[in-house]
mmCIF file of C-alpha atoms in Angstrom:
data_model
loop_
_atom_site.group_PDB
_atom_site.id
_atom_site.type_symbol
_atom_site.label_atom_id
_atom_site.label_comp_id
_atom_site.label_asym_id
_atom_site.label_seq_id
_atom_site.Cartn_x
_atom_site.Cartn_y
_atom_site.Cartn_z
ATOM 1 C CA MET A 1 28.052 -89.124 -7.266
ATOM 2 C CA LYS A 2 27.978 -92.828 -6.770
ATOM 3 C CA VAL A 3 24.838 -95.012 -6.701
ATOM 4 C CA SER A 4 25.555 -95.899 -3.094
ATOM 5 C CA GLU A 5 25.416 -92.222 -2.055
ATOM 6 C CA LEU A 6 22.102 -91.869 -3.914
ATOM 7 C CA VAL A 7 20.691 -94.807 -1.988
ATOM 8 C CA ASN A 8 21.670 -93.170 1.299
ATOM 9 C CA GLU A 9 20.562 -89.635 0.385
ATOM 10 C CA LEU A 10 17.129 -90.700 -0.908
ATOM 11 C CA GLY A 11 16.559 -93.658 1.364
ATOM 12 C CA LEU A 12 16.163 -96.136 -1.529
ATOM 13 C CA LYS A 13 15.746 -99.874 -1.272
ATOM 14 C CA VAL A 14 18.375 -101.999 -3.056
ATOM 15 C CA PHE A 15 16.752 -104.935 -4.791
ATOM 16 C CA SER A 16 19.738 -106.320 -6.680
ATOM 17 C CA GLY A 17 22.961 -105.498 -8.520
ATOM 18 C CA GLU A 18 24.897 -104.603 -5.324
ATOM 19 C CA LYS A 19 28.191 -104.924 -7.182
ATOM 20 C CA GLY A 20 27.192 -101.860 -9.159
ATOM 21 C CA LEU A 21 26.719 -99.552 -6.183
ATOM 22 C CA ASP A 22 29.964 -97.879 -7.030
ATOM 23 C CA ASN A 23 28.718 -96.961 -10.485
ATOM 24 C CA GLU A 24 29.141 -93.182 -11.071
ATOM 25 C CA ILE A 25 26.016 -91.215 -11.929
ATOM 26 C CA THR A 26 25.981 -88.634 -14.721
ATOM 27 C CA GLY A 27 22.379 -87.651 -14.613
ATOM 28 C CA GLY A 28 18.828 -89.024 -14.730
ATOM 29 C CA TYR A 29 16.238 -90.118 -17.295
ATOM 30 C CA VAL A 30 12.496 -90.528 -16.734
ATOM 31 C CA SER A 31 10.413 -92.533 -19.144
ATOM 32 C CA ASP A 32 8.228 -95.669 -19.326
ATOM 33 C CA LEU A 33 8.523 -95.933 -23.101
ATOM 34 C CA LEU A 34 11.328 -98.291 -23.845
ATOM 35 C CA SER A 35 12.130 -96.951 -27.340
ATOM 36 C CA ASP A 36 12.390 -93.457 -25.870
ATOM 37 C CA VAL A 37 14.964 -94.643 -23.343
ATOM 38 C CA MET A 38 16.754 -96.716 -25.963
ATOM 39 C CA GLY A 39 16.959 -93.660 -28.257
ATOM 40 C CA ASN A 40 17.664 -90.877 -25.852
ATOM 41 C CA ALA A 41 19.041 -92.018 -22.514
ATOM 42 C CA ARG A 42 22.861 -91.613 -22.002
ATOM 43 C CA ASP A 43 25.554 -93.680 -20.285
ATOM 44 C CA GLY A 44 25.719 -93.310 -16.557
ATOM 45 C CA GLN A 45 22.228 -92.026 -16.095
ATOM 46 C CA VAL A 46 19.784 -93.258 -13.447
ATOM 47 C CA TRP A 47 16.531 -94.377 -15.037
ATOM 48 C CA ILE A 48 13.293 -93.805 -13.229
ATOM 49 C CA THR A 49 10.412 -96.078 -14.378
ATOM 50 C CA LEU A 50 7.420 -98.170 -13.402
ATOM 51 C CA GLN A 51 8.269 -100.981 -15.763
ATOM 52 C CA VAL A 52 9.444 -104.075 -13.848
ATOM 53 C CA HIS A 53 10.018 -106.703 -16.522
ATOM 54 C CA GLN A 54 13.470 -107.821 -17.635
ATOM 55 C CA ASN A 55 13.537 -105.857 -20.882
ATOM 56 C CA VAL A 56 14.254 -102.857 -18.669
ATOM 57 C CA MET A 57 17.474 -104.441 -17.698
ATOM 58 C CA ALA A 58 18.336 -105.312 -21.304
ATOM 59 C CA ILE A 59 17.981 -101.628 -22.089
ATOM 60 C CA ALA A 60 19.867 -100.423 -19.006
ATOM 61 C CA SER A 61 22.676 -102.690 -19.864
ATOM 62 C CA LEU A 62 22.814 -101.838 -23.620
ATOM 63 C CA LYS A 63 22.797 -98.108 -22.639
ATOM 64 C CA ASP A 64 25.377 -98.524 -19.881
ATOM 65 C CA MET A 65 23.117 -96.901 -17.356
ATOM 66 C CA ALA A 66 24.222 -96.443 -13.721
ATOM 67 C CA ALA A 67 21.064 -97.775 -11.927
ATOM 68 C CA ILE A 68 17.243 -98.119 -12.223
ATOM 69 C CA ILE A 69 14.749 -96.689 -9.668
ATOM 70 C CA LEU A 70 11.342 -98.354 -9.589
ATOM 71 C CA VAL A 71 8.646 -96.006 -8.291
ATOM 72 C CA LYS A 72 5.469 -96.377 -6.102
ATOM 73 C CA GLY A 73 6.697 -99.476 -4.224
ATOM 74 C CA LEU A 74 6.831 -101.621 -7.366
ATOM 75 C CA GLU A 75 9.101 -104.644 -7.279
ATOM 76 C CA PRO A 76 11.146 -106.136 -10.128
ATOM 77 C CA ASN A 77 10.318 -109.540 -11.663
ATOM 78 C CA GLU A 78 12.545 -112.434 -10.642
ATOM 79 C CA ASN A 79 14.319 -112.581 -14.028
ATOM 80 C CA THR A 80 14.870 -108.812 -13.886
ATOM 81 C CA LEU A 81 16.714 -109.316 -10.606
ATOM 82 C CA GLN A 82 18.920 -112.016 -12.041
ATOM 83 C CA HIS A 83 19.762 -109.896 -15.039
ATOM 84 C CA SER A 84 20.631 -106.945 -12.743
ATOM 85 C CA ASN A 85 22.963 -109.064 -10.708
ATOM 86 C CA ASN A 86 24.696 -110.407 -13.844
ATOM 87 C CA GLU A 87 25.132 -106.939 -15.317
ATOM 88 C CA ASN A 88 26.065 -105.131 -12.024
ATOM 89 C CA ILE A 89 23.419 -102.522 -12.609
ATOM 90 C CA PRO A 90 21.531 -101.935 -9.343
ATOM 91 C CA ILE A 91 17.723 -101.932 -9.236
ATOM 92 C CA LEU A 92 16.561 -99.541 -6.545
ATOM 93 C CA GLY A 93 13.114 -98.849 -5.161
ATOM 94 C CA THR A 94 11.092 -96.023 -3.656
ATOM 95 C CA GLY A 95 7.523 -95.659 -2.330
ATOM 96 C CA LEU A 96 7.410 -92.218 -3.936
ATOM 97 C CA SER A 97 5.719 -91.356 -7.181
ATOM 98 C CA THR A 98 7.772 -90.653 -10.402
ATOM 99 C CA PHE A 99 7.165 -86.903 -9.948
ATOM 100 C CA GLU A 100 8.421 -86.830 -6.396
ATOM 101 C CA ILE A 101 11.497 -89.035 -6.794
ATOM 102 C CA SER A 102 12.465 -87.203 -10.047
ATOM 103 C CA GLY A 103 12.330 -83.856 -8.181
ATOM 104 C CA LYS A 104 14.520 -85.175 -5.385
ATOM 105 C CA LEU A 105 17.018 -86.701 -7.770
ATOM 106 C CA TYR A 106 17.248 -83.497 -9.808
ATOM 107 C CA GLU A 107 17.777 -81.465 -6.607
ATOM 108 C CA LEU A 108 20.448 -83.809 -5.363
ATOM 109 C CA LEU A 109 22.363 -83.962 -8.645
ATOM 110 C CA ASN A 110 22.332 -80.161 -9.001
ATOM 111 C CA ARG A 111 23.229 -79.356 -5.350
ATOM 112 C CA MET B 1 33.492 -111.584 -39.456
ATOM 113 C CA ARG B 2 30.009 -113.033 -39.426
ATOM 114 C CA LEU B 3 27.496 -113.548 -36.692
ATOM 115 C CA SER B 4 24.070 -115.090 -36.853
ATOM 116 C CA PHE B 5 21.145 -115.205 -34.385
ATOM 117 C CA LYS B 6 17.677 -116.698 -34.385
ATOM 118 C CA ILE B 7 14.683 -114.935 -32.820
ATOM 119 C CA GLU B 8 11.359 -116.385 -31.779
ATOM 120 C CA GLY B 9 8.286 -114.152 -32.127
ATOM 121 C CA GLY B 10 6.647 -113.320 -28.786
ATOM 122 C CA ASP B 11 9.683 -114.312 -26.617
ATOM 123 C CA PHE B 12 10.440 -111.074 -24.956
ATOM 124 C CA THR B 13 12.910 -112.734 -22.502
ATOM 125 C CA GLN B 14 15.407 -113.086 -25.410
ATOM 126 C CA ALA B 15 14.951 -109.538 -26.797
ATOM 127 C CA GLY B 16 18.308 -107.709 -26.746
ATOM 128 C CA GLN B 17 20.582 -110.732 -26.650
ATOM 129 C CA ALA B 18 21.792 -110.211 -30.257
ATOM 130 C CA SER B 19 22.324 -106.518 -29.599
ATOM 131 C CA SER B 20 24.295 -107.286 -26.479
ATOM 132 C CA GLU B 21 26.510 -109.850 -28.298
ATOM 133 C CA VAL B 22 27.142 -107.431 -31.208
ATOM 134 C CA LYS B 23 27.964 -104.626 -28.764
ATOM 135 C CA LYS B 24 30.646 -106.782 -27.047
ATOM 136 C CA VAL B 25 32.167 -107.798 -30.394
ATOM 137 C CA LEU B 26 32.367 -104.165 -31.631
ATOM 138 C CA LYS B 27 33.930 -103.062 -28.381
ATOM 139 C CA GLN B 28 36.548 -105.841 -28.679
ATOM 140 C CA LEU B 29 37.230 -104.599 -32.258
ATOM 141 C CA GLY B 30 37.868 -101.115 -30.848
ATOM 142 C CA ILE B 31 35.093 -99.440 -32.852
ATOM 143 C CA ASP B 32 34.375 -95.849 -31.794
ATOM 144 C CA ALA B 33 31.905 -95.586 -28.857
ATOM 145 C CA LYS B 34 29.404 -93.262 -30.638
ATOM 146 C CA THR B 35 29.156 -95.644 -33.577
ATOM 147 C CA ILE B 36 28.541 -98.618 -31.303
ATOM 148 C CA LYS B 37 25.794 -96.714 -29.520
ATOM 149 C CA ASN B 38 24.005 -95.997 -32.832
ATOM 150 C CA ILE B 39 24.308 -99.651 -34.019
ATOM 151 C CA VAL B 40 23.084 -100.932 -30.682
ATOM 152 C CA ILE B 41 20.025 -98.704 -30.700
ATOM 153 C CA ALA B 42 19.108 -99.723 -34.266
ATOM 154 C CA LEU B 43 19.642 -103.441 -33.749
ATOM 155 C CA TYR B 44 17.744 -103.511 -30.471
ATOM 156 C CA GLU B 45 14.727 -101.891 -32.124
ATOM 157 C CA ALA B 46 14.923 -104.261 -35.035
ATOM 158 C CA GLU B 47 15.112 -107.255 -32.764
ATOM 159 C CA VAL B 48 12.154 -106.093 -30.706
ATOM 160 C CA ASN B 49 10.146 -105.559 -33.932
ATOM 161 C CA ILE B 50 10.663 -109.235 -34.785
ATOM 162 C CA VAL B 51 9.725 -110.348 -31.255
ATOM 163 C CA ALA B 52 6.663 -108.076 -31.139
ATOM 164 C CA HIS B 53 5.289 -108.589 -34.692
ATOM 165 C CA ALA B 54 6.694 -111.738 -36.425
ATOM 166 C CA TYR B 55 6.550 -115.450 -35.839
ATOM 167 C CA ARG B 56 10.283 -115.968 -36.136
ATOM 168 C CA GLY B 57 13.307 -114.374 -37.691
ATOM 169 C CA THR B 58 17.061 -114.433 -38.259
ATOM 170 C CA ILE B 59 19.728 -111.794 -37.842
ATOM 171 C CA ASP B 60 22.862 -111.975 -39.950
ATOM 172 C CA VAL B 61 25.717 -109.617 -39.144
ATOM 173 C CA GLU B 62 28.711 -109.000 -41.331
ATOM 174 C CA ILE B 63 31.557 -106.884 -40.075
ATOM 175 C CA ASP B 64 34.502 -105.802 -42.198
ATOM 176 C CA ASP B 65 37.127 -103.030 -41.684
ATOM 177 C CA LYS B 66 34.857 -100.273 -42.969
ATOM 178 C CA LYS B 67 31.311 -101.121 -41.997
ATOM 179 C CA ILE B 68 28.746 -103.368 -40.322
ATOM 180 C CA THR B 69 25.895 -104.775 -42.303
ATOM 181 C CA ILE B 70 22.955 -106.254 -40.412
ATOM 182 C CA ARG B 71 20.272 -108.142 -42.274
ATOM 183 C CA LEU B 72 17.112 -109.108 -40.399
ATOM 184 C CA THR B 73 14.568 -111.326 -42.053
ATOM 185 C CA ASP B 74 11.384 -112.637 -40.519
ATOM 186 C CA GLU B 75 8.395 -114.800 -41.255
ATOM 187 C CA GLY B 76 5.427 -112.790 -40.213
ATOM 188 C CA PRO B 77 2.429 -110.663 -41.162
ATOM 189 C CA GLY B 78 4.544 -108.134 -43.086
ATOM 190 C CA ILE B 79 4.019 -104.388 -43.207
ATOM 191 C CA PRO B 80 1.200 -103.238 -45.485
ATOM 192 C CA ASP B 81 2.235 -99.582 -45.636
ATOM 193 C CA ILE B 82 5.994 -98.970 -44.916
ATOM 194 C CA GLU B 83 5.682 -95.220 -45.370
ATOM 195 C CA MET B 84 3.096 -95.186 -42.552
ATOM 196 C CA ALA B 85 5.143 -97.520 -40.351
ATOM 197 C CA MET B 86 8.113 -95.111 -40.680
ATOM 198 C CA LYS B 87 6.072 -92.264 -39.159
ATOM 199 C CA GLU B 88 6.882 -91.466 -35.535
ATOM 200 C CA GLY B 89 4.009 -92.492 -33.298
ATOM 201 C CA PHE B 90 2.387 -94.942 -35.706
ATOM 202 C CA SER B 91 2.250 -98.509 -34.228
ATOM 203 C CA THR B 92 0.245 -101.675 -34.729
ATOM 204 C CA ALA B 93 1.608 -103.277 -31.539
ATOM 205 C CA SER B 94 -0.763 -105.265 -29.371
ATOM 206 C CA LYS B 95 -2.142 -103.962 -26.029
ATOM 207 C CA LYS B 96 0.119 -106.394 -24.105
ATOM 208 C CA VAL B 97 3.188 -105.147 -25.942
ATOM 209 C CA ARG B 98 2.239 -101.532 -25.279
ATOM 210 C CA GLU B 99 1.720 -102.189 -21.612
ATOM 211 C CA MET B 100 5.358 -103.333 -21.517
ATOM 212 C CA GLY B 101 6.392 -99.987 -22.765
ATOM 213 C CA PHE B 102 7.065 -100.996 -26.339
ATOM 214 C CA GLY B 103 4.866 -100.107 -29.337
ATOM 215 C CA ALA B 104 5.194 -96.355 -29.057
ATOM 216 C CA GLY B 105 5.774 -96.088 -32.824
ATOM 217 C CA MET B 106 9.383 -95.044 -32.360
ATOM 218 C CA GLY B 107 11.165 -98.252 -33.488
ATOM 219 C CA LEU B 108 11.596 -97.689 -37.235
ATOM 220 C CA PRO B 109 12.222 -93.954 -36.859
ATOM 221 C CA ASN B 110 14.951 -94.787 -34.221
ATOM 222 C CA ILE B 111 16.501 -97.232 -36.691
ATOM 223 C CA LYS B 112 16.486 -94.617 -39.438
ATOM 224 C CA LYS B 113 18.123 -92.034 -37.166
ATOM 225 C CA ASN B 114 20.889 -94.414 -35.999
ATOM 226 C CA THR B 115 21.959 -96.046 -39.298
ATOM 227 C CA ASP B 116 23.856 -94.751 -42.388
ATOM 228 C CA LEU B 117 21.709 -96.906 -44.745
ATOM 229 C CA MET B 118 18.398 -98.517 -44.051
ATOM 230 C CA ASP B 119 16.448 -100.652 -46.510
ATOM 231 C CA ILE B 120 13.200 -102.284 -45.705
ATOM 232 C CA LYS B 121 11.109 -104.622 -47.909
ATOM 233 C CA SER B 122 7.979 -106.352 -46.862
ATOM 234 C CA THR B 123 5.434 -108.764 -48.342
ATOM 235 C CA VAL B 124 2.097 -108.926 -46.509
ATOM 236 C CA GLY B 125 1.509 -112.507 -45.268
ATOM 237 C CA VAL B 126 5.062 -113.533 -45.845
ATOM 238 C CA GLY B 127 7.460 -111.406 -43.890
ATOM 239 C CA THR B 128 9.844 -108.501 -43.772
ATOM 240 C CA GLU B 129 13.542 -107.933 -44.640
ATOM 241 C CA LEU B 130 15.447 -105.085 -43.039
ATOM 242 C CA ILE B 131 19.002 -104.197 -44.022
ATOM 243 C CA MET B 132 21.009 -101.671 -41.962
ATOM 244 C CA VAL B 133 24.519 -100.488 -42.608
ATOM 245 C CA ASN B 134 26.737 -98.398 -40.357
ATOM 246 C CA TYR B 135 30.145 -97.152 -41.480
ATOM 247 C CA PHE B 136 33.025 -97.081 -39.009
#
């Protein structure tokens, strides 16, 4: 599934990184601990988090992740947006909690 | 091939730049993807450690046809008990650093897991030297 399909299916807001909307999704990873993501996330995963600072993008880029979803209506910092546009990794947003959006993503990817 | 980077303590906006540069170079050299992943994880953690704990540091990278050797040296408070610091979950990171999602006590264990050789020496009040080697 492509990131753009995920956006449509889950009604996500696209903050940045539009050029990466064709990125192919291999799965999801949920964590707010950056070392956990660094150590355990895999390429092509969508990362669900509440962290909004630019180190999130540094990690997403180093790990070749497909996209980031920010939960609970949180918005990325300005420098996070710029980094996302440079790396073509979309930052998406939802008003839902981590629990709810993770459930929906899991269901969608396993449909 | 040699690469060198400087890191300022406390400047989280720069964290990951050396890792990103090294990743690009290794890709260009055609190094196997799994090996690159391991190196990037270890180097990122080591970079963040300097930013989070030290005043300043340098990263020296040496790549030959068999291996990559990365030496990180910092001026900083040093690590009083390295054995303790190697334990998963042990961290001395500040509250601010923890709120950013760092400081979970996974950095040094992540480095250990993702390198073939890891050597760390530290002098309290002076600084820390970390050497990591990955074979291709």
